[in-house]
Short mmCIF file of C-alpha atoms in Angstrom, two decimals:
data_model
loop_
_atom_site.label_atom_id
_atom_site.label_comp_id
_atom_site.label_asym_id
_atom_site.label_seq_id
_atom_site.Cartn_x
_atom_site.Cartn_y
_atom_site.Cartn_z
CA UNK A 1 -47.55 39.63 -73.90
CA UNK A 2 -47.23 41.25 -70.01
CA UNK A 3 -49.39 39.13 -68.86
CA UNK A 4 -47.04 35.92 -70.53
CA UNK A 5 -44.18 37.86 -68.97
CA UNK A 6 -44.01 36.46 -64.91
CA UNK A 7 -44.00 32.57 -66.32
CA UNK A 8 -41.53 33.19 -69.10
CA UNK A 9 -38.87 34.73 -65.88
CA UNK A 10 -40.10 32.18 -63.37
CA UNK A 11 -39.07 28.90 -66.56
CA UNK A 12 -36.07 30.58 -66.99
CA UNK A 13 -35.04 30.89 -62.98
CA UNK A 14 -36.32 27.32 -62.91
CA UNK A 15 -34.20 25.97 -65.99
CA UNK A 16 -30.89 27.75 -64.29
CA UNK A 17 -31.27 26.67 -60.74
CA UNK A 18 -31.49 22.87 -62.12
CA UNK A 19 -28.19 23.66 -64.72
CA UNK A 20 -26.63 24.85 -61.40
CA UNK A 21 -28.13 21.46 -59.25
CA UNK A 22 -26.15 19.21 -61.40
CA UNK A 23 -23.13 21.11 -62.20
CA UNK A 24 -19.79 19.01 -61.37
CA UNK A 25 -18.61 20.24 -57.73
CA UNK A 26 -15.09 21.89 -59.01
CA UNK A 27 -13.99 23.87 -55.47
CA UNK A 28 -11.22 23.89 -54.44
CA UNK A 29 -11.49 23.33 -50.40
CA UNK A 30 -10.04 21.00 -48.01
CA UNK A 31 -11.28 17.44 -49.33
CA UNK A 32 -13.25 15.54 -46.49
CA UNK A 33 -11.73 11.80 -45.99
CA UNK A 34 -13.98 8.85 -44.72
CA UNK A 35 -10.80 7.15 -43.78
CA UNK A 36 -10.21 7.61 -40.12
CA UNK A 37 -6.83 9.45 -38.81
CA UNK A 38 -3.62 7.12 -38.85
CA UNK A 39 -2.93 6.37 -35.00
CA UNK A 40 0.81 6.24 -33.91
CA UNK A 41 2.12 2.84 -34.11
CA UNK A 42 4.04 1.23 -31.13
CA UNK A 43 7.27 -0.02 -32.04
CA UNK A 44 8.64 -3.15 -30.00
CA UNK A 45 11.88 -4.53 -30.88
CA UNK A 46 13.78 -7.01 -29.02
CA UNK A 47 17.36 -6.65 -28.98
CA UNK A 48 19.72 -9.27 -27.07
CA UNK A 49 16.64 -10.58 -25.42
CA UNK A 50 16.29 -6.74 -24.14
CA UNK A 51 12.43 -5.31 -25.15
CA UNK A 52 12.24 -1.61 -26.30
CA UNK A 53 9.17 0.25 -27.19
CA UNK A 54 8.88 3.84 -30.05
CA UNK A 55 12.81 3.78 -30.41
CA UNK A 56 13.94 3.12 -26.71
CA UNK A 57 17.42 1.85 -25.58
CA UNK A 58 17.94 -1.89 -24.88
CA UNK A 59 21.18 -0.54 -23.00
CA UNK A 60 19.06 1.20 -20.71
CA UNK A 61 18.62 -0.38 -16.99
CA UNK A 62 15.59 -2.36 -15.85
CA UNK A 63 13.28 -1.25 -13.00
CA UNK A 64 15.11 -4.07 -11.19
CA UNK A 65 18.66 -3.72 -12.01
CA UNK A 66 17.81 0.01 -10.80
CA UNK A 67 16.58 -0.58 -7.79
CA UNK A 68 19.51 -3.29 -7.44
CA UNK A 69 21.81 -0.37 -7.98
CA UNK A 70 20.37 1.88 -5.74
CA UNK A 71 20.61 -0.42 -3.14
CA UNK A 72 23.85 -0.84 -3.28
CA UNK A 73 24.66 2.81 -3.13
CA UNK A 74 22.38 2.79 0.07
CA UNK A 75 19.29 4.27 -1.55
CA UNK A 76 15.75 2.75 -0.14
CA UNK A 77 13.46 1.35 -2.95
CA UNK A 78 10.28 2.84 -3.09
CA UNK A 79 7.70 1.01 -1.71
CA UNK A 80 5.51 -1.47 -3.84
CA UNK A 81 3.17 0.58 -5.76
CA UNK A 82 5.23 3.90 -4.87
CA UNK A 83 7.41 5.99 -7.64
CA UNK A 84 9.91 7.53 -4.95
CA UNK A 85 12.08 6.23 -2.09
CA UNK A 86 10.20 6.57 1.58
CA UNK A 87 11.06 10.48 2.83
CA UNK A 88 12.06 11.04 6.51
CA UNK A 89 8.72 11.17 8.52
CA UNK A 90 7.58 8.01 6.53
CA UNK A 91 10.70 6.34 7.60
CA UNK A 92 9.59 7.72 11.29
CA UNK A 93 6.39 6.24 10.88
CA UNK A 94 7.31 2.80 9.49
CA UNK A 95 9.69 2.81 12.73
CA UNK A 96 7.38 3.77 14.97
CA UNK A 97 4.98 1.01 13.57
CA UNK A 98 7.33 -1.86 13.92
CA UNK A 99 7.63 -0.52 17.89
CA UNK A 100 6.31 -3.52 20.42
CA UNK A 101 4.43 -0.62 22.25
CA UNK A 102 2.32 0.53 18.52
CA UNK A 103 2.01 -3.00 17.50
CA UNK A 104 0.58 -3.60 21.01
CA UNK A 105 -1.71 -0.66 20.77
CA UNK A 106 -3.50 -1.74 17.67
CA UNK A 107 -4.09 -5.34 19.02
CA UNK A 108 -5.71 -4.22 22.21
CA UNK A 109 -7.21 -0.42 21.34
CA UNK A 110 -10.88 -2.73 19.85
CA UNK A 111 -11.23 -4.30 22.75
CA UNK A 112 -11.31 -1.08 24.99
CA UNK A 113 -13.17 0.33 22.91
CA UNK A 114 -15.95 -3.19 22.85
CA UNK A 115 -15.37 -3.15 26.63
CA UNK A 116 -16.46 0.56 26.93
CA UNK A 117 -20.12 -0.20 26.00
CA UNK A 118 -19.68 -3.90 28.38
CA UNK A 119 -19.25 -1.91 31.66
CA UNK A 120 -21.44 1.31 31.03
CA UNK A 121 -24.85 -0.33 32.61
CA UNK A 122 -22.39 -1.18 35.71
CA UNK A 123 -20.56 1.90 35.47
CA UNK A 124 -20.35 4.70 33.28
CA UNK A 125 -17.38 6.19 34.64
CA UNK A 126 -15.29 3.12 34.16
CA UNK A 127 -16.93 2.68 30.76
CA UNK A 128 -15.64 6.45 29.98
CA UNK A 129 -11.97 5.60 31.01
CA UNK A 130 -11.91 2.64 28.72
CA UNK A 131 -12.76 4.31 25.23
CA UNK A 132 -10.73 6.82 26.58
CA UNK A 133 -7.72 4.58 27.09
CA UNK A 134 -8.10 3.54 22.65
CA UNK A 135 -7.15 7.38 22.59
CA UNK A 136 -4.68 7.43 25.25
CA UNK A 137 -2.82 4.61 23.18
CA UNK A 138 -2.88 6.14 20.29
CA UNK A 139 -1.64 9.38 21.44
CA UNK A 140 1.40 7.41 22.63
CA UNK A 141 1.71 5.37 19.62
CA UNK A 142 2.66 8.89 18.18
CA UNK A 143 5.31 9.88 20.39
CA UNK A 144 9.17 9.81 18.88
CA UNK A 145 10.95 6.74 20.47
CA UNK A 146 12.67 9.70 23.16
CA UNK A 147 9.29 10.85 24.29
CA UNK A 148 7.52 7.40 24.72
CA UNK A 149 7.70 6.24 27.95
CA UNK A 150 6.42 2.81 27.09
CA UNK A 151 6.50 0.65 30.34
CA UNK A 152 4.89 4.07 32.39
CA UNK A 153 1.55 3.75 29.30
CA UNK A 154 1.54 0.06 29.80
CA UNK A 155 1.40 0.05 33.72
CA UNK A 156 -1.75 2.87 33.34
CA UNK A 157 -3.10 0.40 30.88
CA UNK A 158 -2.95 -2.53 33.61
CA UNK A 159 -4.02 -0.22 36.04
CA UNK A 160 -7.36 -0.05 34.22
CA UNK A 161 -7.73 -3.34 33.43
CA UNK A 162 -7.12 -4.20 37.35
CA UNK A 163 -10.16 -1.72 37.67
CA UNK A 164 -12.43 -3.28 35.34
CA UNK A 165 -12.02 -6.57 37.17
CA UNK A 166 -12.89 -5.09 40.45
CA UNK A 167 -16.05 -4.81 38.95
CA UNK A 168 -17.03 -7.89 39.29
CA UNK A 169 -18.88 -8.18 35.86
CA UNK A 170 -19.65 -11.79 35.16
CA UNK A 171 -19.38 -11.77 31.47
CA UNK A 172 -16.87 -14.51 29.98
CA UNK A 173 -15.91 -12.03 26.76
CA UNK A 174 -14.97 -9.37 28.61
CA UNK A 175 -12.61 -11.41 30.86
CA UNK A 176 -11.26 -12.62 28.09
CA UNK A 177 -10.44 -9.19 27.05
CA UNK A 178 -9.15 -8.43 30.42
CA UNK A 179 -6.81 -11.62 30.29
CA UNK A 180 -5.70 -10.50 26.58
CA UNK A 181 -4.76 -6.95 27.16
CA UNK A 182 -2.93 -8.36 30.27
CA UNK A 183 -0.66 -11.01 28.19
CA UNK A 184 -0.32 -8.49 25.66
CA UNK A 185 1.27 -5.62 28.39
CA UNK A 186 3.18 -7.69 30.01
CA UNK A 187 4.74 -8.96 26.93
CA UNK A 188 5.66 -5.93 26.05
CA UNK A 189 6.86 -4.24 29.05
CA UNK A 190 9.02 -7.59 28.98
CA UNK A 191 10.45 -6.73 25.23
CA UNK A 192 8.44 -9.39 24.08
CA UNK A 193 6.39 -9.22 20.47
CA UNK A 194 2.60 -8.95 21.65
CA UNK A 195 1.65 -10.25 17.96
CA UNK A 196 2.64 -13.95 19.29
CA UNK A 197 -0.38 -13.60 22.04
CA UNK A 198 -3.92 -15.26 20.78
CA UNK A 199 -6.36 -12.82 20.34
CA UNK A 200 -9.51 -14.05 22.25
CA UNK A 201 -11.80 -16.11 20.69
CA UNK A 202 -9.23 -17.14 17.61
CA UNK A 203 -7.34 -19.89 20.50
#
């Protein structure tokens, strides 16, 4: 009878774990849903031709009836793409940009820059003093509207160009240059807009 002993246990483990296998599940845990989450709904109603979205106003002010209002209080808009009005240095800037002398500069600050690497087999120190006149300009083009002594920059400006010619450099581009920069300063100096001057080669 021992010996019958070890199968007799073993059947009876065996008979109990399969009673337990199929055994109706009857927890009581969180029950698992195949259905995926509900996602918030956006509302849109129309109201007197007004649009509102998830329970907004219609009485509430368009983006362009605000920025109407806010101009008439004297408030700038924002620029396009911008959330906020401009603050004071990008008001200084955006004056500073509309300046004869700054749009000048970034007309003409290329070509002294191109002309820099025309002259340097003739002369290097010439070449020097024209990339060196891009960052003179520039420097300028910074200055507060009290601090910019426009018409003193522009004569240095023609001062160089004078010397470039007295090079002698037989090179139609660069005299072209020469003859641009030199419509483009005297404009200026003359309270002209430089803009209206044809760059070279676009005539």
């Amino acid at each position: 009878m021992k010996k019958w002993l070890p199968y007799i246990v073993a059947a009876v483990l065996g008979v109990g774990v399969a009673v337990l296998m199929f055994l109706p599940d009857t927890s009581t845990g969180n029950k698992s849903s195949s259905d995926p989450a509900e996602k918030p709904r956006m509302v849109t109603k129309v109201v007197d031709g007004k649009m509102t979205m998830n329970g907004g106003t219609p009485d509430a002010p368009s983006d362009a009836e605000r920025i109407s209002a806010d101009r008439a209080k004297g408030v700038l808009a924002p620029e396009p793409g911008s959330l906020r009005p401009l603050n004071e240095g990008e008001l200084a800037r955006a004056d500073r940009a509309a300046r004869p002398f700054n749009k000048h500069y970034k007309l003409v600050a290329p070509f002294w820059s191109i002309m820099g690497t025309m002259v340097g087999p003739t002369d290097p120190e010439v070449a020097r003093e024209c990339a060196a006149m891009d960052l003179y300009l520039r420097d300028q083009s910074k200055l507060a509207d009290d601090d910019l002594n426009a018409e003193e920059a522009l004569q240095n400006e023609l001062a160089l160009e004078k010397k470039v010619r007295t090079l002698g450099i037989a090179n139609d581009k660069l005299n072209s240059y020469l003859d641009y920069i030199n419509n483009s300063a005297h404009t200026t100096i003359q309270g002209g807009d430089p803009s209206t001057i044809v760059k070279p080669g676009k005539g």
